[in-house]
XYZ file of C-alpha atoms in Angstrom:
95
model
C 62.577 77.369 119.845
C 58.980 78.729 120.166
C 60.554 82.380 120.718
C 62.643 82.170 117.527
C 61.734 84.124 114.541
C 63.574 82.445 111.325
C 64.930 83.649 107.923
C 65.874 81.492 105.581
C 69.025 81.268 103.281
C 71.115 78.914 101.042
C 74.488 78.734 100.909
C 75.858 76.855 97.512
C 78.818 76.512 94.988
C 76.911 79.112 92.827
C 77.949 81.805 95.095
C 81.660 82.978 94.803
C 83.981 79.968 95.436
C 85.836 82.126 98.379
C 82.692 82.880 99.849
C 81.482 79.570 99.969
C 84.952 77.733 100.864
C 84.862 80.361 103.951
C 81.238 79.871 105.211
C 81.925 76.142 104.995
C 85.309 76.525 106.960
C 83.943 78.944 109.428
C 80.732 76.720 110.139
C 83.131 73.581 110.256
C 81.380 71.636 107.530
C 82.607 70.013 104.568
C 82.324 71.447 101.019
C 79.486 69.458 99.284
C 78.587 70.052 95.519
C 74.845 70.810 96.788
C 75.526 73.101 99.564
C 73.610 73.963 102.489
C 70.351 75.591 103.613
C 70.737 77.986 106.339
C 67.981 78.905 108.952
C 69.111 82.356 110.595
C 67.222 82.262 114.013
C 66.721 85.250 116.469
C 65.314 84.733 119.928
C 63.028 87.428 120.540
C 63.316 86.784 124.393
C 67.035 86.515 125.013
C 68.267 88.191 121.843
C 70.738 85.418 121.058
C 71.580 84.473 117.250
C 71.637 81.107 116.219
C 72.202 79.330 112.679
C 70.821 75.937 111.740
C 72.515 74.101 109.020
C 70.406 71.957 106.743
C 72.140 69.824 104.124
C 68.873 69.496 102.136
C 69.244 72.779 100.074
C 65.871 72.161 97.986
C 64.054 71.637 101.321
C 65.116 75.124 102.356
C 64.132 76.804 99.017
C 60.827 75.440 99.534
C 60.840 76.970 103.163
C 61.622 80.295 101.429
C 58.456 80.196 99.537
C 56.371 78.902 102.445
C 56.686 81.362 105.259
C 55.295 79.727 108.800
C 56.373 76.393 107.806
C 58.078 74.310 110.383
C 61.088 72.245 110.293
C 61.529 68.794 111.720
C 64.592 68.683 114.059
C 66.053 65.660 111.956
C 66.198 67.757 109.178
C 69.089 70.022 110.953
C 72.414 69.010 110.350
C 74.233 71.224 112.805
C 73.389 74.214 114.836
C 75.845 77.340 115.297
C 75.777 80.279 117.808
C 75.592 83.420 116.066
C 75.198 84.308 112.262
C 77.565 84.611 109.595
C 78.206 88.071 108.438
C 78.077 88.997 104.717
C 79.846 92.314 105.226
C 82.417 92.484 102.343
C 85.032 94.375 104.678
C 84.652 91.972 107.437
C 87.748 90.045 108.508
C 85.596 86.917 108.353
C 82.239 85.325 107.327
C 81.966 83.958 111.049
C 82.818 86.288 114.384
């Protein structure tokens, strides 16, 4: 994972209800009151995209403020291939 560049985001119930539900549905995640943190990774060697899901949204918010911070594997709830699309004209959030 050393060749991966990460971007950080949070999906929470403060988003529009439909967007939050679709993100959860597409990622096969249960809807939870606190939402999830997302780490959007790009492998600079292979070009592959990956999304790491973290249940601790506050932890991800701290990461957003701390560039270069590392994430212990035990914090990652689920790993998904690809990134969600945030294009409002897309048929789905997940390809």
